[in-house]
XYZ file of C-alpha atoms in Angstrom:
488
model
C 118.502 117.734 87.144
C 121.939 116.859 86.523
C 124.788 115.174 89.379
C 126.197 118.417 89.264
C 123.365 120.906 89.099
C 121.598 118.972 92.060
C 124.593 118.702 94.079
C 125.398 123.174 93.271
C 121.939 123.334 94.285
C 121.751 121.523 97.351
C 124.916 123.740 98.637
C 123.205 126.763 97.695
C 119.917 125.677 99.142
C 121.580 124.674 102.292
C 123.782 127.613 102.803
C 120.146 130.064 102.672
C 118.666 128.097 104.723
C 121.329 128.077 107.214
C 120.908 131.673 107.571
C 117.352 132.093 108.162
C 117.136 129.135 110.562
C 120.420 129.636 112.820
C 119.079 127.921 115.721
C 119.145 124.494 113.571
C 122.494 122.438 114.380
C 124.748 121.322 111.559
C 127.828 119.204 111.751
C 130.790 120.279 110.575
C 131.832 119.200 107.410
C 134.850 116.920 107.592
C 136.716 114.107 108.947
C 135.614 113.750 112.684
C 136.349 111.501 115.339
C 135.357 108.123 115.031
C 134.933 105.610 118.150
C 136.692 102.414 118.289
C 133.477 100.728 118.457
C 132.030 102.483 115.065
C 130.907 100.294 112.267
C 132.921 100.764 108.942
C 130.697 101.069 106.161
C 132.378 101.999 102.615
C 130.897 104.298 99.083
C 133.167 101.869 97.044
C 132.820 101.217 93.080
C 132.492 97.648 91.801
C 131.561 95.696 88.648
C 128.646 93.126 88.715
C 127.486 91.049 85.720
C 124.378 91.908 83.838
C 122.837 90.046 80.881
C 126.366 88.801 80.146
C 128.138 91.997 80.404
C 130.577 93.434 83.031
C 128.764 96.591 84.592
C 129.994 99.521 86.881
C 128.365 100.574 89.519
C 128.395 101.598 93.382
C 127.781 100.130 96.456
C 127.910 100.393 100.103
C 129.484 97.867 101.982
C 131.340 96.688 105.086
C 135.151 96.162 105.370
C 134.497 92.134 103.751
C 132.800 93.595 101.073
C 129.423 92.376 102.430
C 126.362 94.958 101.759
C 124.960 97.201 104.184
C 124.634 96.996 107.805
C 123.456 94.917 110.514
C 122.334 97.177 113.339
C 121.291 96.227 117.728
C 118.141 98.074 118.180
C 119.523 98.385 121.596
C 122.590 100.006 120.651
C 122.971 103.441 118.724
C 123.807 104.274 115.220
C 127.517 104.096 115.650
C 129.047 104.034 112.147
C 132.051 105.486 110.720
C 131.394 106.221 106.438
C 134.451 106.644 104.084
C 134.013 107.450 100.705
C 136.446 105.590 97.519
C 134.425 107.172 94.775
C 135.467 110.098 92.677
C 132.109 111.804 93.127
C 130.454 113.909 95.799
C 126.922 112.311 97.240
C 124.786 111.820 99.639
C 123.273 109.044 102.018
C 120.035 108.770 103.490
C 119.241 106.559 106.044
C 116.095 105.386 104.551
C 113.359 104.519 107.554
C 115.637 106.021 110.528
C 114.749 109.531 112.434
C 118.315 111.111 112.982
C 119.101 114.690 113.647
C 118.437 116.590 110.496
C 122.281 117.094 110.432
C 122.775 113.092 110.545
C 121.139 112.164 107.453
C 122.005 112.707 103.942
C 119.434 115.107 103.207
C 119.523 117.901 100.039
C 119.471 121.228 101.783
C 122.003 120.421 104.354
C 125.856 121.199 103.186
C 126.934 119.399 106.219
C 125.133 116.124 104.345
C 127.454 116.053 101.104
C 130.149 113.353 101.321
C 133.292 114.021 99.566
C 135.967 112.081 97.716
C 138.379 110.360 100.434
C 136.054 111.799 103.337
C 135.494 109.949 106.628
C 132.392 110.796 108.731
C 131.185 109.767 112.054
C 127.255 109.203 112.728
C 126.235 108.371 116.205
C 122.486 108.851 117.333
C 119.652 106.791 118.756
C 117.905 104.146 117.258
C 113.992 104.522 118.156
C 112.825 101.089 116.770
C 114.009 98.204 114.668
C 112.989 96.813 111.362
C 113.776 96.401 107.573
C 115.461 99.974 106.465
C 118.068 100.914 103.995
C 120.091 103.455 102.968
C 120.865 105.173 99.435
C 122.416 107.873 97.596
C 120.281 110.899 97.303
C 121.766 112.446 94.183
C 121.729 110.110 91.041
C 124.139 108.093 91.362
C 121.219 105.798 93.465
C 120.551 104.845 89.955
C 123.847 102.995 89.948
C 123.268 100.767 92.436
C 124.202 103.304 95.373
C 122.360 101.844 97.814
C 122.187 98.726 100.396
C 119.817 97.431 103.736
C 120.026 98.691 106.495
C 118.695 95.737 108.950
C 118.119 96.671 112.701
C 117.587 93.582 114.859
C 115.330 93.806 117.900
C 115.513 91.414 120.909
C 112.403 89.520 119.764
C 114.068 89.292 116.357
C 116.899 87.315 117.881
C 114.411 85.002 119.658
C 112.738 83.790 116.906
C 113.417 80.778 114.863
C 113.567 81.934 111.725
C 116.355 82.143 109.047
C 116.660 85.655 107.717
C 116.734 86.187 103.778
C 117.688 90.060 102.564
C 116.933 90.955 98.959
C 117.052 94.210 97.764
C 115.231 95.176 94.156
C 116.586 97.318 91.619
C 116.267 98.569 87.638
C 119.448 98.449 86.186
C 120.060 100.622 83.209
C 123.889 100.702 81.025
C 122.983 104.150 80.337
C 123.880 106.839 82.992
C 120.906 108.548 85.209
C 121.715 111.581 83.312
C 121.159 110.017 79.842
C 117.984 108.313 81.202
C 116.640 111.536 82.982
C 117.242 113.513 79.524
C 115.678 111.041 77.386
C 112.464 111.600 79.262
C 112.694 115.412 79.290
C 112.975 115.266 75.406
C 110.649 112.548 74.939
C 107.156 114.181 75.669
C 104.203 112.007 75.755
C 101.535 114.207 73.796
C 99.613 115.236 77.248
C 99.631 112.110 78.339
C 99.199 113.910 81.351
C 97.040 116.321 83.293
C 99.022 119.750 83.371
C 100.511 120.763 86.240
C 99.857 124.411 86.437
C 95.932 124.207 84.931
C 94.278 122.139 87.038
C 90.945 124.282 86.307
C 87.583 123.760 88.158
C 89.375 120.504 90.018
C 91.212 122.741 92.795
C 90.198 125.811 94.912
C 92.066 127.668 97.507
C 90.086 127.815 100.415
C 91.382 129.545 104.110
C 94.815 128.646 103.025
C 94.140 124.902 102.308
C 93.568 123.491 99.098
C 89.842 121.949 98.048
C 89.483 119.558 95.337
C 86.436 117.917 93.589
C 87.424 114.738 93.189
C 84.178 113.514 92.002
C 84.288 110.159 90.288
C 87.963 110.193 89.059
C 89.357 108.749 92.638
C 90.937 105.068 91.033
C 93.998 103.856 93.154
C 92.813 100.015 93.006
C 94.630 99.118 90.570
C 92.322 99.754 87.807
C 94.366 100.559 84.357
C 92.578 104.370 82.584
C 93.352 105.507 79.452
C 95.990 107.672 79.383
C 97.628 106.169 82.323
C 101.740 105.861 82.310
C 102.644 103.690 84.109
C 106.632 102.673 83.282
C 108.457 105.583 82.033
C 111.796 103.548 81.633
C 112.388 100.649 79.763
C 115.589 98.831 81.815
C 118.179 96.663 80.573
C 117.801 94.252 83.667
C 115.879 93.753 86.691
C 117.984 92.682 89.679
C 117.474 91.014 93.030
C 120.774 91.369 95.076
C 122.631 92.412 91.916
C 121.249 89.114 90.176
C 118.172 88.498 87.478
C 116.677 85.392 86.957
C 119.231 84.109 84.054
C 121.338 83.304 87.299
C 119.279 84.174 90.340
C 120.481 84.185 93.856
C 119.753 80.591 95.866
C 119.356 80.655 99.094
C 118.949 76.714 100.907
C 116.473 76.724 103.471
C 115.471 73.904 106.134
C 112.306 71.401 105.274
C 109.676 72.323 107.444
C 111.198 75.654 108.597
C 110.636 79.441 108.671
C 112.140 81.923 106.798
C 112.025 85.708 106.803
C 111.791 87.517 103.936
C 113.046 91.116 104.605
C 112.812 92.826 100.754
C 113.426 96.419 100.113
C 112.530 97.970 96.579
C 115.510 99.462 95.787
C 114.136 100.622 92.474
C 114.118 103.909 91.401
C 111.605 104.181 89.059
C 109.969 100.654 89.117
C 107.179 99.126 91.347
C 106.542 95.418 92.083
C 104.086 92.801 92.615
C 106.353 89.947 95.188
C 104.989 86.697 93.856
C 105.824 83.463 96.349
C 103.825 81.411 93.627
C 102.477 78.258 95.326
C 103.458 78.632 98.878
C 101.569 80.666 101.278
C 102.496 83.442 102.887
C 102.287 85.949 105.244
C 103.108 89.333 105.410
C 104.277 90.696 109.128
C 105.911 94.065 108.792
C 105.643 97.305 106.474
C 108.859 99.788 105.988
C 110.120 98.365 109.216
C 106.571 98.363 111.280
C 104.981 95.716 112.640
C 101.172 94.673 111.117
C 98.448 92.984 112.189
C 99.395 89.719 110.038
C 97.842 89.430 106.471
C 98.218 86.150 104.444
C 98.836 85.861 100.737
C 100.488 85.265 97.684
C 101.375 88.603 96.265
C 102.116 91.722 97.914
C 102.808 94.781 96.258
C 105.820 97.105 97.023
C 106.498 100.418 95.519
C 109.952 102.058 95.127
C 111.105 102.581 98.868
C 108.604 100.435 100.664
C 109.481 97.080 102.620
C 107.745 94.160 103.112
C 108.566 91.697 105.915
C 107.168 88.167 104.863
C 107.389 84.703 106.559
C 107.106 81.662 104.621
C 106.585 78.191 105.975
C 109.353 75.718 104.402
C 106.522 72.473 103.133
C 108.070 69.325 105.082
C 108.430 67.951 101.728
C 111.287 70.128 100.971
C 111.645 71.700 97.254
C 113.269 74.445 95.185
C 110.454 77.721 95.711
C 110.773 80.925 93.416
C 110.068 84.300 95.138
C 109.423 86.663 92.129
C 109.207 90.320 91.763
C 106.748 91.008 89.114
C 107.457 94.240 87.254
C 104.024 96.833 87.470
C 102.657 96.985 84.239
C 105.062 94.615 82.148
C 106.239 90.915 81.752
C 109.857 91.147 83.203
C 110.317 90.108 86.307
C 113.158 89.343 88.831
C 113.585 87.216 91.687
C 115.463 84.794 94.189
C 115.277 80.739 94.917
C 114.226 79.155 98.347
C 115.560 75.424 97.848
C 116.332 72.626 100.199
C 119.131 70.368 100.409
C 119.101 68.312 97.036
C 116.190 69.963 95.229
C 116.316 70.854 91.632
C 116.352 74.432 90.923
C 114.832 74.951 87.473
C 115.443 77.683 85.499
C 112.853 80.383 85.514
C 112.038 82.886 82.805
C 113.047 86.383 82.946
C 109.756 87.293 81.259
C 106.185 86.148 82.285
C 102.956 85.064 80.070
C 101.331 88.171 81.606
C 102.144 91.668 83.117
C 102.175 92.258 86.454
C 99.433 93.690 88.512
C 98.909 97.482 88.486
C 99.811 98.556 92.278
C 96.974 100.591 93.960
C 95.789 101.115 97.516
C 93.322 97.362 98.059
C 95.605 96.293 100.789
C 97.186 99.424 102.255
C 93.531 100.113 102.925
C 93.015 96.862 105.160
C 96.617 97.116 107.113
C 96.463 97.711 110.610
C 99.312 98.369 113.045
C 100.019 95.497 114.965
C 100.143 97.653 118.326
C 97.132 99.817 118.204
C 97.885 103.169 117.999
C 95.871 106.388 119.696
C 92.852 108.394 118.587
C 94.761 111.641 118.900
C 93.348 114.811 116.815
C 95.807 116.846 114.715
C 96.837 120.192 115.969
C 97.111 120.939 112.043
C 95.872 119.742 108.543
C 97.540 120.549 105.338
C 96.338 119.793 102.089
C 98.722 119.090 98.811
C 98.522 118.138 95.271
C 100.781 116.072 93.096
C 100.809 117.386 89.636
C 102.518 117.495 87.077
C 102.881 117.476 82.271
C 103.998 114.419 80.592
C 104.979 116.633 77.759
C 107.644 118.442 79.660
C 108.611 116.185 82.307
C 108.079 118.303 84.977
C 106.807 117.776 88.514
C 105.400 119.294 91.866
C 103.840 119.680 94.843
C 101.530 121.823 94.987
C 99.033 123.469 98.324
C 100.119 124.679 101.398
C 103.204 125.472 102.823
C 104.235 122.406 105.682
C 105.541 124.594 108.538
C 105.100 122.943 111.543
C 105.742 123.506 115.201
C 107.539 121.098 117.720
C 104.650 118.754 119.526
C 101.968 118.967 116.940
C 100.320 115.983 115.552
C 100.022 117.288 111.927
C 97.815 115.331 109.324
C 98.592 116.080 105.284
C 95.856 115.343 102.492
C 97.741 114.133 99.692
C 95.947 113.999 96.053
C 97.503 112.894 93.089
C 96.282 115.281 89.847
C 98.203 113.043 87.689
C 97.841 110.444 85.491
C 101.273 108.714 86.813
C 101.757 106.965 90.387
C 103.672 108.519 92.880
C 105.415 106.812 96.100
C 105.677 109.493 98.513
C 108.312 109.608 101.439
C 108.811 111.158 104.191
C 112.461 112.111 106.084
C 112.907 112.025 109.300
C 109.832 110.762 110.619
C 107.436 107.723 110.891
C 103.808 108.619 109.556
C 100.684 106.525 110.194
C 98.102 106.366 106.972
C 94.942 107.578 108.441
C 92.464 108.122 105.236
C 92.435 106.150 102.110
C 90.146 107.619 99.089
C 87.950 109.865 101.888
C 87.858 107.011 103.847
C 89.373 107.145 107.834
C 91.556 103.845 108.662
C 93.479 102.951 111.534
C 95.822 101.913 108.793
C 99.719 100.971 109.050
C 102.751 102.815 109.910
C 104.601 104.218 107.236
C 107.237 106.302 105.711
C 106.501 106.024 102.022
C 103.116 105.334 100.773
C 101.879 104.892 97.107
C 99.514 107.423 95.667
C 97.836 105.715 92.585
C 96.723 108.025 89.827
C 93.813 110.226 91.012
C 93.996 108.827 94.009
C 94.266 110.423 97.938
C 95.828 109.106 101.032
C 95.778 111.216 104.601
C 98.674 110.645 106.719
C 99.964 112.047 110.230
C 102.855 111.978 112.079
C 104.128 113.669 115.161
C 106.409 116.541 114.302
C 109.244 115.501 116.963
C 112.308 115.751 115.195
C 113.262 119.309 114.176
C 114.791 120.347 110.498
C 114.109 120.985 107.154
C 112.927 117.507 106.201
C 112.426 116.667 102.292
C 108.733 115.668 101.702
C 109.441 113.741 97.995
C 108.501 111.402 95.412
C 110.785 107.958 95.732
C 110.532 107.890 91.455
C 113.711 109.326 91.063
C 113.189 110.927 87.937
C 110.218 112.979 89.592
C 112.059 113.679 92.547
C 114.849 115.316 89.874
C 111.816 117.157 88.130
C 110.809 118.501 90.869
C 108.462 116.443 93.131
C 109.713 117.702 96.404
C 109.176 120.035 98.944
C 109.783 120.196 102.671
C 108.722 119.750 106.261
C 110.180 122.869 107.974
C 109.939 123.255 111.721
C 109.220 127.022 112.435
C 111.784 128.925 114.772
């Protein structure tokens, strides 16, 4: 789907859906007021270096020119957003729960940001954590995006020294060219078909049944006919940098740092490497975990990882690396003393990186421990979709819920492709892994491996019409979304 088609089609979307749901709230479209004690935050156009060259792209940043925002959990959303670009978008608050007529959501007219427009957002911030925001049109593709940091009280008590990094795939061909190239390229059935899914599926009482038998993988186990990288990228980037001239940051001998990292990507997952220094992972897509220690953590497009480091007394330079999923490239950032020599590392490995599958989502727990509470409803749905066409979906029942129910969605993945799956407007916990119940962590995009299944639930609390997509652009485009729609 083309910039234009997908923004003609979110209008037209929007506008029907206005008028069978009347009773949902939309803000005007606009200018409108803005507080004096707002946050600025700018859709600007700027030119980064990549592999040597000068490079166009978007960004959104703060009156200095400084990415993103920096947000008081104990304060409200209070920002003003003025667009300098010459195209119409949209923002999504990546990891927040605002009013469906708050967040850049397709289906909501109210969402689009024009040329020269200035809009005021002011709602409630329910937690804190690593978030971001991004376009959601393709122009994320271009670097449209930036964190979205909200610091707790405990944050600010602790002494640690706070490192951002955001990942991206950077491509010198438009999202259009890239998204046609894969709807001419076909892959010979690479995939399962989308529409034939034969003896695998049955409807049953409205919900969908599937046989899974011995096909469930989603450990990271490689199967022929799996695709795993559809795009091949010109540069991997870490805070607009790769690893010809990677971003330093100097840290203290002996101290803490944490690592908030947000993959950015839009159609690339990662393995984060911290190479010989331990680690230990602390917080998922802005949610506290029981604490699990390491050396590599994997993070698919849209997830963040929280990870604190221990400085060695010794002092040193330290590479954090993002290991592409699949390939040798890789990206990445420096933690280095005072005085240490930063070497130069490689922008390709001597191996490819891990696959990512579901080993340690399986054995994350939420650090607070959350309630046995019984779902008012189940849904089941199936991600499907042909290689040979490039088309996607979700398939199974319809996700109409009511205010106050605890709803719980079955999600299989029919196809022979991962799929990070994400949630607006809500927090989810993942509750079943491969037909196995977990107390497992809270979430608002979670990876479904190739023939895999993951159960989540959430609270249905915020009302709307709240996309239900996969964070791979390029199936999101396809046609790997559908919605959360609270009934009248």
């Amino acid at each position: 789907m083309y910039r234009r088609e997908f923004l003609t089609r979110t209008l037209a979307g929007a506008a029907a859906y206005a008028l069978v749901n009347p009773n949902v709230t939309q803000a005007s479209a606009g200018t409108t007021a803005v507080t004096g004690s707002a946050q600025k935050l700018k859709i600007v156009k700027r030119t980064i270096e990549v592999n040597g060259k000068p490079a166009s792209v978007f960004g959104l940043t703060r009156p200095d020119g400084s990415p993103g925002l920096i947000l008081d959990a104990e304060a409200s959303f209070d920002v003003e957003l003025s667009s300098e670009i010459d195209a119409p978008t949209l923002i999504h608050w990546h990891g927040l729960t605002p009013p469906w007529d708050q967040d850049g959501v397709p289906d909501n007219p109210a969402a689009v940001i024009t040329p020269g427009e200035r809009r005021h957002y002011n709602f409630p911030l329910a937690y804190g954590g690593t978030h971001w925001m991004h376009a959601h049109t393709l122009l994320e593709q271009n670097l449209l995006a930036a964190p979205l940091i909200v610091q707790t009280a405990e944050d600010k008590k602790r002494d640690e020294q706070e490192v951002v990094v955001l990942l991206h795939d950077f491509s010198f061909k438009s999202p259009e060219e890239l998204l046609a190239a894969l709807k001419g390229k076909g892959s010979g059935g690479m995939d399962m078909p989308g529409h034939d899914m034969g003896a695998m599926t049955s409807m049953s009482g409205g919900s969908m049944k599937m046989d899974m038998g011995n096909l469930s993988m989603g450990h990271g186990t490689a199967m022929a006919g799996m695709d795993i990288n559809d795009i091949e990228y010109d540069a991997y980037l870490a805070n607009d940098h790769t690893l010809d001239d990677p971003q330093v940051y100097q840290v203290e001998k002996g101290g803490r740092v944490r690592i908030r990292l947000i993959n950015g990507a839009t159609a690339t997952g990662f393995t984060i490497d911290t190479g010989g220094i331990d680690a230990t992972l602390v917080a998922v897509d802005g949610h506290e975990i029981e604490p699990v220690q390491g050396r590599r953590f994997p993070a698919t497009m849209g997830q963040r990882l929280d990870i604190v480091i221990e400085i060695p007394r010794e002092g040193g330079s330290f590479p954090v690396l993002a290991l592409r999923e699949g390939a040798r490239q890789r990206t990445g950032f420096v933690l280095a003393t005072p005085g240490a020599k930063v070497s130069r590392v490689a922008t390709v490995g001597d191996a490819d990186g891990p696959l990512l599958g579901l080993d340690l989502e399986q054995g994350l727990r939420p650090l607070k421990l959350s309630g046995d509470r019984r779902p008012h409803r189940s849904y089941g749905v199936a991600l499907t979709g042909d290689m040979a066409t490039y088309n996607w979906s979700i398939q199974g029942d319809a996700l109409d819920v009511a205010v106050g129910n605890r709803v719980e969605v079955a999600i299989r993945n029919m196809s022979m492709m991962s799929h990070p799956m994400h949630l607006h407007g809500h927090k989810f916990q993942v509750v079943g892994v491969n037909g196995r119940a977990v107390n497992g962590a809270i979430r608002d995009t979670v990876l479904l491996p190739m023939m895999s299944t993951v159960t989540i639930a959430f609270d249905a609390d915020n009302p709307g019409h709240w996309p239900f997509h996969c964070h791979h652009l390029y199936h999101m485009a396809s046609g790997m979304m559908t919605y959360v729609t609270y009934q009248a």
